[in-house]
CSV table of C-alpha atoms in Angstrom, one decimal:
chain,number,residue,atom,x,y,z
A,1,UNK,CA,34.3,-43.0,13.0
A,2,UNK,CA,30.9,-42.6,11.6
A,3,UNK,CA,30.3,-39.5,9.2
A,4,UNK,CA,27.7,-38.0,11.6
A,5,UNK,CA,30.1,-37.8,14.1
A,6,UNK,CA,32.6,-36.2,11.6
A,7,UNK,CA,29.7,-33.7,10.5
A,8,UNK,CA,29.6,-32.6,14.7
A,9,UNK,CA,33.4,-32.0,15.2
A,10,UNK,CA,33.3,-28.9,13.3
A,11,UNK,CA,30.1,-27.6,15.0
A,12,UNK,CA,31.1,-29.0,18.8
A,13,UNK,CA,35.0,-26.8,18.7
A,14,UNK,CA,32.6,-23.7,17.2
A,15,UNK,CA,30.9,-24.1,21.1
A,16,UNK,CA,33.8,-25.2,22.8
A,17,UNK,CA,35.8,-22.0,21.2
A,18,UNK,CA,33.2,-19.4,21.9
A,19,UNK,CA,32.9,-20.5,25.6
A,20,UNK,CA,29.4,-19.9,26.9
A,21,UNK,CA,26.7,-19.3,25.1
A,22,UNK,CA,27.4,-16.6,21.8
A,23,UNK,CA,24.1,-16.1,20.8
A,24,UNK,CA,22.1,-14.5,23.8
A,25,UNK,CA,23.3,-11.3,25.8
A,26,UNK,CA,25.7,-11.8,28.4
A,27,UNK,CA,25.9,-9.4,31.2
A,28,UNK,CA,29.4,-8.9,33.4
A,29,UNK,CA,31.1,-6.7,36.2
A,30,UNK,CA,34.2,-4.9,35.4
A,31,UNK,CA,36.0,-4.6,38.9
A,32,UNK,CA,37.5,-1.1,39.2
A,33,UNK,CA,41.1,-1.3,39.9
A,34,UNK,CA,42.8,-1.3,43.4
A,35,UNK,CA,43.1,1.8,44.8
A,36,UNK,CA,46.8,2.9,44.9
A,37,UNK,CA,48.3,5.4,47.8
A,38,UNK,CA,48.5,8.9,46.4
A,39,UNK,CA,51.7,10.8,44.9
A,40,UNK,CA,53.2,13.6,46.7
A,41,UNK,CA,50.9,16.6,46.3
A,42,UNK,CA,51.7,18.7,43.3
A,43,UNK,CA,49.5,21.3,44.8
A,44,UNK,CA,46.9,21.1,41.8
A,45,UNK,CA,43.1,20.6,42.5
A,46,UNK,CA,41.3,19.1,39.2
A,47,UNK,CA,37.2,18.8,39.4
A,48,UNK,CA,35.6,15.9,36.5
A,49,UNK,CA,33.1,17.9,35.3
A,50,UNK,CA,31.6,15.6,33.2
A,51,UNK,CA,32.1,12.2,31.1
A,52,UNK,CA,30.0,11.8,28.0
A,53,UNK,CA,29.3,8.8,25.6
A,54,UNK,CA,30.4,9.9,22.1
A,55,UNK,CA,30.4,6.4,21.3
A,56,UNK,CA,28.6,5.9,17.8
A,57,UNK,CA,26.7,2.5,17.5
A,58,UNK,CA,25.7,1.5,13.9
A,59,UNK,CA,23.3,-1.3,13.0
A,60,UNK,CA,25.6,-3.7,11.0
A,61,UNK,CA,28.9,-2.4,10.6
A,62,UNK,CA,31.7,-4.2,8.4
A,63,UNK,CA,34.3,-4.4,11.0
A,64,UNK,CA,33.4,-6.1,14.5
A,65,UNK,CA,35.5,-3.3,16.5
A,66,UNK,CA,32.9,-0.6,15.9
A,67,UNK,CA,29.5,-0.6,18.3
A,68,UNK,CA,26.8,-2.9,17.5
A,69,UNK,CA,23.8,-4.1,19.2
A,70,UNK,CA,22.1,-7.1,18.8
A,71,UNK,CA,18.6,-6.1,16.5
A,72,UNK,CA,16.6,-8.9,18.8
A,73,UNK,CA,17.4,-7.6,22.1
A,74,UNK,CA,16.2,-4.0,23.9
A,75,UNK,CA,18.7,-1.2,22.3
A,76,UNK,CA,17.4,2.2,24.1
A,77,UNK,CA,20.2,4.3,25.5
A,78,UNK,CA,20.6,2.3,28.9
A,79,UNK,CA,21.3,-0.3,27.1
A,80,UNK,CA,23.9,1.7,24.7
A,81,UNK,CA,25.4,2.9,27.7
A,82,UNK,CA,26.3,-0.3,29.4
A,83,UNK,CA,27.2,-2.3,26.4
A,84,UNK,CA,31.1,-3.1,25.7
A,85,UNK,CA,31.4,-5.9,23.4
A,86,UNK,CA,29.6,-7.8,20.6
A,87,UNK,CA,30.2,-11.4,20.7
A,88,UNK,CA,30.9,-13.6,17.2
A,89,UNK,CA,31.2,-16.5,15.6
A,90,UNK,CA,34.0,-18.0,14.5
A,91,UNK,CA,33.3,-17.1,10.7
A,92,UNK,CA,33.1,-13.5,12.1
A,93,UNK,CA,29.2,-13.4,12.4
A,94,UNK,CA,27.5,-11.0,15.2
A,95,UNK,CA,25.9,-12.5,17.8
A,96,UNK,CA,25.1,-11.4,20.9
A,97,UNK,CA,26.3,-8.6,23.0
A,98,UNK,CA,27.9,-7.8,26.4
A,99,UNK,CA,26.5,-5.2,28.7
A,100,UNK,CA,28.1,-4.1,32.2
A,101,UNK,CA,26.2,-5.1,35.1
A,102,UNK,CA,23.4,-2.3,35.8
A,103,UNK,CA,25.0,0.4,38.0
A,104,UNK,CA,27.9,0.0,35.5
A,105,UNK,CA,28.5,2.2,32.3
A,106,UNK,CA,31.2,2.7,29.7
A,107,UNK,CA,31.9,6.1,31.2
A,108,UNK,CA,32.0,5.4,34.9
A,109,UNK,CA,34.5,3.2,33.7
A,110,UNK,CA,36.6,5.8,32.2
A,111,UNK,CA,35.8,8.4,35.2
A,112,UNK,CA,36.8,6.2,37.7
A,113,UNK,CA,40.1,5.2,36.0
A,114,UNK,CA,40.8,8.9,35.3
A,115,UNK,CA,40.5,9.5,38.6
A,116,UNK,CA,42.8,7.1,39.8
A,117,UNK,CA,45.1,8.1,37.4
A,118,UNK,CA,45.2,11.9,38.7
A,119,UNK,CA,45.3,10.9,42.3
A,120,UNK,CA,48.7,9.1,41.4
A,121,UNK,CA,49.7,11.9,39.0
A,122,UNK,CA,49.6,14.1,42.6
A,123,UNK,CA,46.1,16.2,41.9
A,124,UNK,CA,43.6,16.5,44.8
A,125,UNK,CA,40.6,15.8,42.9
A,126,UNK,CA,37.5,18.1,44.0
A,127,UNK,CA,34.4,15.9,44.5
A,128,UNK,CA,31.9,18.9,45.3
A,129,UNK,CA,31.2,21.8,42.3
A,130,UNK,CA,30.8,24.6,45.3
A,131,UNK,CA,34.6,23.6,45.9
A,132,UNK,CA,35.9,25.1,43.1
A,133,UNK,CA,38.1,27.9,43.0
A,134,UNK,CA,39.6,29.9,40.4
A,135,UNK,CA,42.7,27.9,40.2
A,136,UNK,CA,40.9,24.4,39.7
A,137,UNK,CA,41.1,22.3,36.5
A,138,UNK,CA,38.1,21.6,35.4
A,139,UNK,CA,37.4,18.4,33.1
A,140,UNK,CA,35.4,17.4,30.7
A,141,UNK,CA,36.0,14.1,28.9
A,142,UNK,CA,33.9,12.8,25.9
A,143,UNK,CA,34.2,9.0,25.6
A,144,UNK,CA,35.0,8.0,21.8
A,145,UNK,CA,35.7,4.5,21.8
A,146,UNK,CA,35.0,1.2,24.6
A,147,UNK,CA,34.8,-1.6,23.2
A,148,UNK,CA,36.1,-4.8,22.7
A,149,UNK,CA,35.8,-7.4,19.8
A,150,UNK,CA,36.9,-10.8,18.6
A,151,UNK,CA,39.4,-11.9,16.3
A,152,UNK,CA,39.2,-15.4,15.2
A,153,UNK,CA,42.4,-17.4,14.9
A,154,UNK,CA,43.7,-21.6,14.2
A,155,UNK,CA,44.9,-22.4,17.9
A,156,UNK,CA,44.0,-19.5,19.8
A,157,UNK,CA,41.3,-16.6,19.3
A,158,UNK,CA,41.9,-12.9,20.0
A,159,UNK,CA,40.1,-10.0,22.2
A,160,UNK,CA,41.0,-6.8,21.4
A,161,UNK,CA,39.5,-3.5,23.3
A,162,UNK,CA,40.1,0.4,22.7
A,163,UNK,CA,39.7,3.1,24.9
A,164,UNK,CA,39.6,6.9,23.5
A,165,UNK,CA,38.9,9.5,25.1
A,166,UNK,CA,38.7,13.8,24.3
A,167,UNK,CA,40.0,15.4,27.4
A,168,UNK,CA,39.5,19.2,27.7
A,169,UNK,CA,41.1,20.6,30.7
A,170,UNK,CA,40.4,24.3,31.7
A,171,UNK,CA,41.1,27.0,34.3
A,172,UNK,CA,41.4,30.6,33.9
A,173,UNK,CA,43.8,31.8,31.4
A,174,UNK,CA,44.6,28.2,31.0
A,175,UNK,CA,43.1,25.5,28.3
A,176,UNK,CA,44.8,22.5,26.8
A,177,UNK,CA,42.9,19.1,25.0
A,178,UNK,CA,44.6,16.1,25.4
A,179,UNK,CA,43.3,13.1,22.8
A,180,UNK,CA,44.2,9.8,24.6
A,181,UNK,CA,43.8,6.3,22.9
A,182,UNK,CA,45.0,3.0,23.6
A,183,UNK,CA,44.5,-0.6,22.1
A,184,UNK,CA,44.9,-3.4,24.2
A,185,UNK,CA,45.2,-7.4,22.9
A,186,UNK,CA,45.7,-10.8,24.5
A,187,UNK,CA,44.8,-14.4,23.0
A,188,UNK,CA,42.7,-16.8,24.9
A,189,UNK,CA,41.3,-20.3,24.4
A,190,UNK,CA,37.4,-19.3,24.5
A,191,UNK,CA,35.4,-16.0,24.5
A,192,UNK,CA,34.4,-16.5,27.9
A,193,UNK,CA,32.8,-13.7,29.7
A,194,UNK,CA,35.4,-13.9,32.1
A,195,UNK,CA,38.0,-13.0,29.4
A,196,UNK,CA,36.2,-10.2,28.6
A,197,UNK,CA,36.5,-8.7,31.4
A,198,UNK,CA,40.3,-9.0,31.8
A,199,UNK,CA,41.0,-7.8,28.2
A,200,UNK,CA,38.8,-4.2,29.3
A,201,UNK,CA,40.8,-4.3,32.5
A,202,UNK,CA,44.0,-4.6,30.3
A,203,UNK,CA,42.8,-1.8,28.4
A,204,UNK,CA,41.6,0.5,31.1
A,205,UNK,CA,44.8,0.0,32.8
A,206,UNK,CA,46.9,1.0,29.9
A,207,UNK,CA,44.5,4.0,29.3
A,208,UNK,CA,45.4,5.0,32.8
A,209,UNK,CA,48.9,4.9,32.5
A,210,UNK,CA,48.6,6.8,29.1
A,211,UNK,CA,46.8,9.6,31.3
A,212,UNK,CA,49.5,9.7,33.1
A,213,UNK,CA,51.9,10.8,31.3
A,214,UNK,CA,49.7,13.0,29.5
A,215,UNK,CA,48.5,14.6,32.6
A,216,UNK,CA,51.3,14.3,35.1
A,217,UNK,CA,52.5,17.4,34.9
């Protein structure tokens, strides 16, 4: 085989592993989860208040599972609030990011798995503020961490996403704050955008079932 072609190997599986092209912005739709019938009643009414991006984005940070935007690409809060990944090379370089489709954010994400996760836990959630009565939880969740990031690897790579949330839940006479966080991993072939996807839905589904049992009762 002639060296050139030896010299492209290397540079030809760097492509084929990424899957796509790493370098520019991708933009993707997380699905939100099927909705599942609701538990018996436990005779508890719960209102979201409000779901805030805590996330902190830094401008090069040394490991790839803290926020990060791409320097060449748009970076004003839309942006910061729609982005979930940073894609990289295989030699651990950032390159280019991954935002939600518009309409989608980090925190509807969390709000609309949180809500599914109290509809199964029994609550009847309260979609209108004037509903609220004295004996309502009320909710307010500051998002810590969602974000995903890749591990490099011989045969296979690795995605890896975390969810954390602060959840303060309050009624009359009544306060608690529940700190829920998760990591989810899975290995794949490529970092497709498609894979992605699933490893956030892997992660938003375990963060659910975490609420769960922190909330069931």
């Amino acid at each position: 085989m002639p060296l050139k072609s030896l010299t492209l190997i290397p540079a030809l599986a760097v492509l084929l592993l990424l899957g796509g092209c790493a370098t520019s912005r991708s933009v993707v739709t997380v699905p939100a989860a099927p909705a599942s019938a609701a538990a018996t009643p436990n005779g508890k009414t719960v209102y979201i208040n409000a779901v805030n991006d805590k996330r902190v984005f830094e401008a090069t940070p040394k490991a790839p599972n803290v926020p990060s935007l791409d320097p060449s690409e748009a970076m004003g809060d839309d942006i910061k609030a729609r982005a979930v990944a940073r894609k990289r090379n295989s030699y651990g370089k950032a390159l280019g990011d991954v935002l939600l489709a518009p309409g989608q954010t980090a925190t509807l994400l969390v709000r609309q798995t949180l809500e599914k996760a109290l509809i199964e836990s029994g609550y009847t959630l309260v979609g209108d503020k004037d509903k609220v009565t004295r004996d309502t939880y009320i909710v307010d969740v500051n998002v810590d961490k969602l974000w995903a990031w890749f591990n490099p690897g011989f045969l296979a790579i690795t995605l890896s996403a975390e969810v954390a949330t602060d959840i303060e839940i309050t009624r009359p006479g009544d306060a608690r704050l529940e700190v829920i966080s998760i990591k989810a991993d899975d290995d794949y072939q490529t970092a497709a955008d498609g894979n992605w996807v699933e490893i956030i839905q892997k992660a938003l589904a375990d963060y659910g079932k975490a609420t769960k049992q922190k909330l069931g009762s």
